[in-house]
Short mmCIF file of C-alpha atoms in Angstrom, two decimals:
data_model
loop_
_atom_site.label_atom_id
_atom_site.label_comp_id
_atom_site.label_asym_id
_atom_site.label_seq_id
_atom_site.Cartn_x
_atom_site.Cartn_y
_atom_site.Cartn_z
CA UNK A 1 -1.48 27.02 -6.35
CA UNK A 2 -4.81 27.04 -4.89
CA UNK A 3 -4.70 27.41 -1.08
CA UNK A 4 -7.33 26.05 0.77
CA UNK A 5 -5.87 26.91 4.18
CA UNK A 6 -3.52 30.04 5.17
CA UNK A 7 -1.70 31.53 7.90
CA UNK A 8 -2.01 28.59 10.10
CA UNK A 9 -0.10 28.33 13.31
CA UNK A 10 -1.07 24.52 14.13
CA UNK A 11 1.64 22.74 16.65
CA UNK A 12 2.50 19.79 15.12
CA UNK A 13 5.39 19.11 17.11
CA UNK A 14 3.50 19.65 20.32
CA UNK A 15 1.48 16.49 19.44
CA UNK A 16 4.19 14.43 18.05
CA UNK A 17 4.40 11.88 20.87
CA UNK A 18 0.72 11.20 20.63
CA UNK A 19 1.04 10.86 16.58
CA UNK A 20 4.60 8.59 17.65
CA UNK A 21 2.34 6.60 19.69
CA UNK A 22 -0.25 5.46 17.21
CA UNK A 23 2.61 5.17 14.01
CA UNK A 24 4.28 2.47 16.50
CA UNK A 25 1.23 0.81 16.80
CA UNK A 26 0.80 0.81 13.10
CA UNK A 27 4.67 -0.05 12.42
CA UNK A 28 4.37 -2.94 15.12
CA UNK A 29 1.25 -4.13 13.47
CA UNK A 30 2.45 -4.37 9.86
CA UNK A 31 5.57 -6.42 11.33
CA UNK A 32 3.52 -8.87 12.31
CA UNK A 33 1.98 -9.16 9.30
CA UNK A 34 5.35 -9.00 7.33
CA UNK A 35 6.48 -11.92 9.42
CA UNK A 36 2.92 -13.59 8.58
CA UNK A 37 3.89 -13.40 4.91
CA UNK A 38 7.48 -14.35 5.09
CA UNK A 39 5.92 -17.51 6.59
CA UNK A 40 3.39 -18.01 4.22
CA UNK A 41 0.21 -17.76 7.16
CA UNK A 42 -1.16 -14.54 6.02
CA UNK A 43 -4.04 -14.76 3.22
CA UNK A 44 -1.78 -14.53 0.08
CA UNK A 45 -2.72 -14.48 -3.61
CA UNK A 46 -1.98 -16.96 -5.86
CA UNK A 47 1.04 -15.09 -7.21
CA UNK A 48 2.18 -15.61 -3.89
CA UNK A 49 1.29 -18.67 -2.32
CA UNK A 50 1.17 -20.79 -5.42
CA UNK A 51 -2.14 -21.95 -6.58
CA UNK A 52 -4.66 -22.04 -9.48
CA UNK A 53 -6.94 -19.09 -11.07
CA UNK A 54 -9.80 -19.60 -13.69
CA UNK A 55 -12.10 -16.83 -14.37
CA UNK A 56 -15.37 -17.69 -16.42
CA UNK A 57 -17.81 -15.75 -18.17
CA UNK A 58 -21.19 -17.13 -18.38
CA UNK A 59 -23.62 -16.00 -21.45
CA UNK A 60 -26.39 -16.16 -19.34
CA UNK A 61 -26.76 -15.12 -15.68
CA UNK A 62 -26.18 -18.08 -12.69
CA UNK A 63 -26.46 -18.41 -9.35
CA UNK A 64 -23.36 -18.60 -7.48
CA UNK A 65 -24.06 -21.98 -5.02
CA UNK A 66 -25.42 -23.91 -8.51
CA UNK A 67 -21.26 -23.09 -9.69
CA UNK A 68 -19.96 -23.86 -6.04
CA UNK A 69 -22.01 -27.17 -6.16
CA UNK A 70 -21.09 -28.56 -9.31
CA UNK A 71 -17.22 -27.91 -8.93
CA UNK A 72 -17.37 -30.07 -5.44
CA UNK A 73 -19.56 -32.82 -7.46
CA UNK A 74 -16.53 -32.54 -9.74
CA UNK A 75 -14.33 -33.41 -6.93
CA UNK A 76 -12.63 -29.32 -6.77
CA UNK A 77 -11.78 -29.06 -3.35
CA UNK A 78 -10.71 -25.77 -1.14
CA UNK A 79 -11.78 -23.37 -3.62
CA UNK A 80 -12.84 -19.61 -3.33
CA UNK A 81 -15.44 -17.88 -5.63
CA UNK A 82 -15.32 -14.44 -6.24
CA UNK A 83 -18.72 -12.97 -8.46
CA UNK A 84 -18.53 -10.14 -10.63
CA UNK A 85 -22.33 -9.78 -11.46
CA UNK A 86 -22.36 -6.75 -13.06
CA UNK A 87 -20.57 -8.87 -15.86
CA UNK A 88 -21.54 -12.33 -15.64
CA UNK A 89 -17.96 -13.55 -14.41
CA UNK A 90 -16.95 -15.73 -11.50
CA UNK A 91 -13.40 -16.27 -10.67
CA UNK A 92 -12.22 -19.58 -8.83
CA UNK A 93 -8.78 -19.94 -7.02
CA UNK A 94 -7.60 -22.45 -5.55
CA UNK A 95 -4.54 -22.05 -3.02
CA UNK A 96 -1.23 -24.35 -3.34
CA UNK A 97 -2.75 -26.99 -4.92
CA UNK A 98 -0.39 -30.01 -5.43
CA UNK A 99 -1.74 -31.20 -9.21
CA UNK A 100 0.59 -30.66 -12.15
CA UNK A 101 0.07 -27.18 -14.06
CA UNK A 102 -2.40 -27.15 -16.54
CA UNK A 103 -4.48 -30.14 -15.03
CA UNK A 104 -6.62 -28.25 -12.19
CA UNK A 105 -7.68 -25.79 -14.85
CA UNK A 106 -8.36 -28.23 -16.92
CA UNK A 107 -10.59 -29.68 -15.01
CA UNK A 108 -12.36 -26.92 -13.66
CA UNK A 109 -13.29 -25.78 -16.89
CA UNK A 110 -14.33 -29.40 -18.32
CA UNK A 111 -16.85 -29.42 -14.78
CA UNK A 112 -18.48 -26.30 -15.65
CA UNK A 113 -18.66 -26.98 -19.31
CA UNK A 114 -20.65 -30.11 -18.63
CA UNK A 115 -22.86 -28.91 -15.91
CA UNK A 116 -23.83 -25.58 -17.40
CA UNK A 117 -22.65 -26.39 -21.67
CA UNK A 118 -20.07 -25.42 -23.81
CA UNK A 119 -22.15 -22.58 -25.25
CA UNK A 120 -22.78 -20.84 -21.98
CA UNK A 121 -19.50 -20.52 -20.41
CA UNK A 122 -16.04 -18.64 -22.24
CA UNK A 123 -13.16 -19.24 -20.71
CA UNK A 124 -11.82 -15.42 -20.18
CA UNK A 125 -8.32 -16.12 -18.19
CA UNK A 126 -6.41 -19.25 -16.29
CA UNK A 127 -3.14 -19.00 -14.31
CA UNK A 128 -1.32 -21.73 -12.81
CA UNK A 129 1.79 -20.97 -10.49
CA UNK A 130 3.26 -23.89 -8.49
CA UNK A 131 4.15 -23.58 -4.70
CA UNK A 132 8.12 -22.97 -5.70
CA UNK A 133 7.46 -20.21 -8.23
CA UNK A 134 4.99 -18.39 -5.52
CA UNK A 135 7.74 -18.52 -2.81
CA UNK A 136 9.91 -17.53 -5.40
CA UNK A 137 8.01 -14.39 -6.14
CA UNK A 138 7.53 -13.80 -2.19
CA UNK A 139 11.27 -13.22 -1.75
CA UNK A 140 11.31 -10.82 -5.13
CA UNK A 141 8.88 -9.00 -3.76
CA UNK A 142 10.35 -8.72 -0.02
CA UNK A 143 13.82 -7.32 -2.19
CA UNK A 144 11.70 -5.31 -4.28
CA UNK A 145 10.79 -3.12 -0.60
CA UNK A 146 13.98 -3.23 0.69
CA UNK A 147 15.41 -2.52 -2.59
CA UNK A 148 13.50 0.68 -2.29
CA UNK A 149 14.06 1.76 1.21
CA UNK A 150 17.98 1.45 0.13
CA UNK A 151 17.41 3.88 -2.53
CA UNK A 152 15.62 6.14 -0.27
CA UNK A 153 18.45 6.42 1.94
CA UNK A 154 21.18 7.24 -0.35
CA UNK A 155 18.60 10.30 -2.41
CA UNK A 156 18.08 11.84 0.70
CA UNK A 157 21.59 11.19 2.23
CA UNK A 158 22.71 12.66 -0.79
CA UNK A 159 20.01 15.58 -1.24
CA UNK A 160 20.31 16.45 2.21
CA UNK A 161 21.83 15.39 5.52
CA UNK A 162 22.79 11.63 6.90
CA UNK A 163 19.38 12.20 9.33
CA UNK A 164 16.91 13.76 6.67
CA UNK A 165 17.37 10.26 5.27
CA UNK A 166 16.95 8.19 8.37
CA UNK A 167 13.60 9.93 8.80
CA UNK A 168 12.67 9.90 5.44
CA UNK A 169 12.94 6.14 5.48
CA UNK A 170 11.62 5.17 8.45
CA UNK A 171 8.21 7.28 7.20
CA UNK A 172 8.31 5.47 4.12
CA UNK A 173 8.63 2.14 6.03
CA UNK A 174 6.43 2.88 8.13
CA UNK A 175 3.60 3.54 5.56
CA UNK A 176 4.48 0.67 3.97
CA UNK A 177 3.90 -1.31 7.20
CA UNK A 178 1.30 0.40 8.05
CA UNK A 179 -0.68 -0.58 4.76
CA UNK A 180 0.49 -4.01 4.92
CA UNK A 181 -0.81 -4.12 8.67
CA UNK A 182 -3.82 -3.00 7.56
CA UNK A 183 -4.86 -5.31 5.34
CA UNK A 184 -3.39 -8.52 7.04
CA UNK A 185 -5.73 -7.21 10.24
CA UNK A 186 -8.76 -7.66 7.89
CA UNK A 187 -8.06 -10.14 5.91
CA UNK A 188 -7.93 -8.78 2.49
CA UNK A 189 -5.50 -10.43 -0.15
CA UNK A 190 -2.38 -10.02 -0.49
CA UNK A 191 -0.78 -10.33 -3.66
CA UNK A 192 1.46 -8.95 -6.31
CA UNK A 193 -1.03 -5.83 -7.08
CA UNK A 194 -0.57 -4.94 -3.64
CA UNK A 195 3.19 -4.55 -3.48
CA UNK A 196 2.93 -2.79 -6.58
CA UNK A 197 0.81 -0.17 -4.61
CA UNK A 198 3.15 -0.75 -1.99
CA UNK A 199 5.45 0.86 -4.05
CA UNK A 200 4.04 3.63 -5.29
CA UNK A 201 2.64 4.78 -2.04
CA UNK A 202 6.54 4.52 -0.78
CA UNK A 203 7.45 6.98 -3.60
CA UNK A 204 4.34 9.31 -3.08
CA UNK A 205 5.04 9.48 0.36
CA UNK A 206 9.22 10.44 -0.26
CA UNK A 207 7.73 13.32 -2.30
CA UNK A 208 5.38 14.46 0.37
CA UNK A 209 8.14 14.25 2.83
CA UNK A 210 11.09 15.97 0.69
CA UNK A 211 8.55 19.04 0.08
CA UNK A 212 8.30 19.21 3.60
CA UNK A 213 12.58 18.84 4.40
CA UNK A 214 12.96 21.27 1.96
CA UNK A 215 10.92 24.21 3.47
CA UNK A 216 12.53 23.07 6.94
CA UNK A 217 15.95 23.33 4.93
CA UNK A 218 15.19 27.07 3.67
CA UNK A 219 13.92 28.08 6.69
CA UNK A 220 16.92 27.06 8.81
CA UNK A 221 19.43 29.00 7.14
CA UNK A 222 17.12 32.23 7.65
CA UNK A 223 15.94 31.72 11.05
CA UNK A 224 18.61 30.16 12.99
CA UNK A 225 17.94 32.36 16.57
CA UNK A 226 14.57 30.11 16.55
CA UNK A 227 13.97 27.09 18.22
CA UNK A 228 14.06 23.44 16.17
CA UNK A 229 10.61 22.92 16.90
CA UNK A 230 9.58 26.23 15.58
CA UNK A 231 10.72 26.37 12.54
CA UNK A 232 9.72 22.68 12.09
CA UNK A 233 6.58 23.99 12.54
CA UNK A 234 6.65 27.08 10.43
CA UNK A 235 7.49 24.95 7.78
CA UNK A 236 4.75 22.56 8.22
CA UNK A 237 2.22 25.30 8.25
CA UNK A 238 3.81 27.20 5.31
CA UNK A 239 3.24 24.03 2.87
CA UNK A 240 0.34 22.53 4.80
CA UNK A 241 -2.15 24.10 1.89
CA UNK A 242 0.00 22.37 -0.85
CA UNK A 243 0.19 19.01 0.98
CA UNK A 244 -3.96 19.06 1.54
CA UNK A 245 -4.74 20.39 -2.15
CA UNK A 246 -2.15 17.42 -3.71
CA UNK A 247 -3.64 14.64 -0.76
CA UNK A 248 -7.05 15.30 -1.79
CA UNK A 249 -5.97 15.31 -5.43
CA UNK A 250 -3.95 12.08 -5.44
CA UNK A 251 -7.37 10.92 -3.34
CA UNK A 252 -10.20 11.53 -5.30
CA UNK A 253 -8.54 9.74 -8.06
CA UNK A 254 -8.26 6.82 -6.14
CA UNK A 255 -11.77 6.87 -4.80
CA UNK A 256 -12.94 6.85 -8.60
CA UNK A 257 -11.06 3.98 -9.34
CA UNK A 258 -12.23 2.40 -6.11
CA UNK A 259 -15.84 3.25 -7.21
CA UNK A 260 -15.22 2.37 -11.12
CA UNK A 261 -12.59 0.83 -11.40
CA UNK A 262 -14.40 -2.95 -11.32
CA UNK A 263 -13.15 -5.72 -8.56
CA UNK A 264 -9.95 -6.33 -9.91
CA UNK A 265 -8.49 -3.24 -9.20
CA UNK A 266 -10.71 -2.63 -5.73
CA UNK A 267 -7.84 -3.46 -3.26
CA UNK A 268 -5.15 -1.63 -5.32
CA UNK A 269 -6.96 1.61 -4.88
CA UNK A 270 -8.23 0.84 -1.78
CA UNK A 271 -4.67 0.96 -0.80
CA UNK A 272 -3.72 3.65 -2.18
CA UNK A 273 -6.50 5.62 -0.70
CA UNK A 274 -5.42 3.73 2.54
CA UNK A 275 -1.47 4.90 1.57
CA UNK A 276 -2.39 8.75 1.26
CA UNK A 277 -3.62 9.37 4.21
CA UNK A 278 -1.03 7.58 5.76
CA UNK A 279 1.83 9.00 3.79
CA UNK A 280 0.27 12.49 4.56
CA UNK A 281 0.12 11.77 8.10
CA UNK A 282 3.60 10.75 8.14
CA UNK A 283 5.52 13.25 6.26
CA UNK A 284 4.22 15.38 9.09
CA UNK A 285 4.56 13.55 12.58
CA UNK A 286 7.24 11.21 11.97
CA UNK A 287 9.76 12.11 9.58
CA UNK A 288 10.40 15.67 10.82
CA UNK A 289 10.29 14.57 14.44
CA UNK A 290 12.88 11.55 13.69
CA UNK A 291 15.00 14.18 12.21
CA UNK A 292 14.69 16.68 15.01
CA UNK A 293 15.61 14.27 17.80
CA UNK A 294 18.52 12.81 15.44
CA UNK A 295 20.70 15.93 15.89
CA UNK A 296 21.15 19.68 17.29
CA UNK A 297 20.06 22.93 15.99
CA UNK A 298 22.78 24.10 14.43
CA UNK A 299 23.87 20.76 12.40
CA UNK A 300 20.39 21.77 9.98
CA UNK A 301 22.30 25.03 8.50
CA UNK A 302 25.79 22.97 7.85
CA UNK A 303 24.81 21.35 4.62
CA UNK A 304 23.52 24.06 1.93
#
């Protein structure tokens, strides 16, 4: 593999209280916001919250306040519009709206049709999801996370020692949290999209963090005269050049679809561009330093 760094002898341990500080902060930060969602005050998606979504495209271009005007002539109240201008589309949601499915979209789309004509507007998606099915959805998704940080535990309980798995999860919650925290502080969306980045920032960030128990692993068995926090940080150092090379990989990738990608996938990659960095920054400063104060020196070499 490429390496972009070598030999390093960086202390990572020496700074872990300053890296503990600000991944409390974080951790502390996406509770809130968890709490936020559980009580349905944070700004949730449809697919969470209940509500209506119609997204029009208009064969020729319009000005956004001519749309917002005509749907409050129509009588729409507490709607958003969200413009896509590169492709002539505005989407309109409207949050936990108590109307029977079907009839808000319906009359959304019979507004517009009269105000700007049949032949200029196509109808490219509606979704309807009543207050019960949204709350519904919530609690999935809440199982779906815990559901995961379960699994966590048990691989790495299994794969290595009882405490390689507490600090494997709490990283992994804590990036979750951390993302979550994130985007609650300023005010993006969230929605179903985002818990499925959620997710797959948990699981890149349980790789990250194995890679880095397993060279901690190896090098306990050879160099058990050392001290804990030395051959933590050996092993750090040794696979710091791997960890960089796949980080900036996994982020480039993401920054393209940020860039490209178009506005409905924006805040799924901005997330995971948000959850590498994080995940990186974790695997290094708090999983090995949960699993270091967890347990002696010697209990590392008694599982091979």
């Amino acid at each position: 593999m490429m390496e972009l760094v070598k030999n390093t002898k960086i202390d990572f341990m020496g700074k872990r209280f300053i890296a503990l500080t600000i991944s409390a902060i974080l951790t502390i930060l996406g509770l809130v916001a968890a709490v936020q969602v559980a009580r349905g005050s944070a700004n949730l998606g449809i697919d969470l919250a209940g509500g209506t979504s119609v997204q029009i495209k208009f064969n020729t271009q319009v000005v956004l306040h001519d749309v917002r005007k005509a749907l409050e002539e129509g009588g729409i109240r507490d709607f958003d519009l969200q413009e896509l201008p590169t492709e002539r589309k505005i989407l309109i949601r409207v949050k936990k709206n108590d109307e029977k499915v079907g009839e808000l979209s319906g009359k959304i789309i019979s507004v517009l049709s009269q105000k700007f004509s049949h032949s200029n507007i196509v109808v490219d998606s509606t979704t309807e999801i009543g207050p019960k099915v949204g709350s519904k959805l919530r609690g999935d998704a809440l199982w779906a996370v815990m559901a995961a940080m379960l699994g966590i535990l048990v691989y790495i309980t299994f794969r290595f020692q009882f405490r390689f798995s507490i600090g494997a999860t709490i990283a992994t919650l804590h990036d979750v949290l951390a993302i979550l925290g994130i985007f609650y502080l300023i005010g993006k969306e969230i929605n179903l999209l985002l818990i499925s980045a959620l997710l797959i920032i948990a699981g890149y960030s349980l790789t990250d963090t194995v890679v880095v128990f397993d060279r901690i692993r190896e090098n306990m068995k050879d160099r058990f005269k050392k001290h804990t926090f030395e051959i933590v940080n050996d092993s750090i150092n040794e696979v710091l050049s791997r960890t960089i090379v796949t980080s900036l990989t996994v982020f480039i990738t993401a920054v393209a679809l940020f860039v490209f990608g178009g506005e409905v996938i924006h805040d799924f990659a901005f997330a995971i561009m948000l959850g590498v960095i994080i995940g990186t920054f974790s695997s290094i400063f708090v999983a090995s330093p949960v699993v270091v104060m967890l347990g002696k020196d010697k209990s590392f070499s008694n599982k091979k």
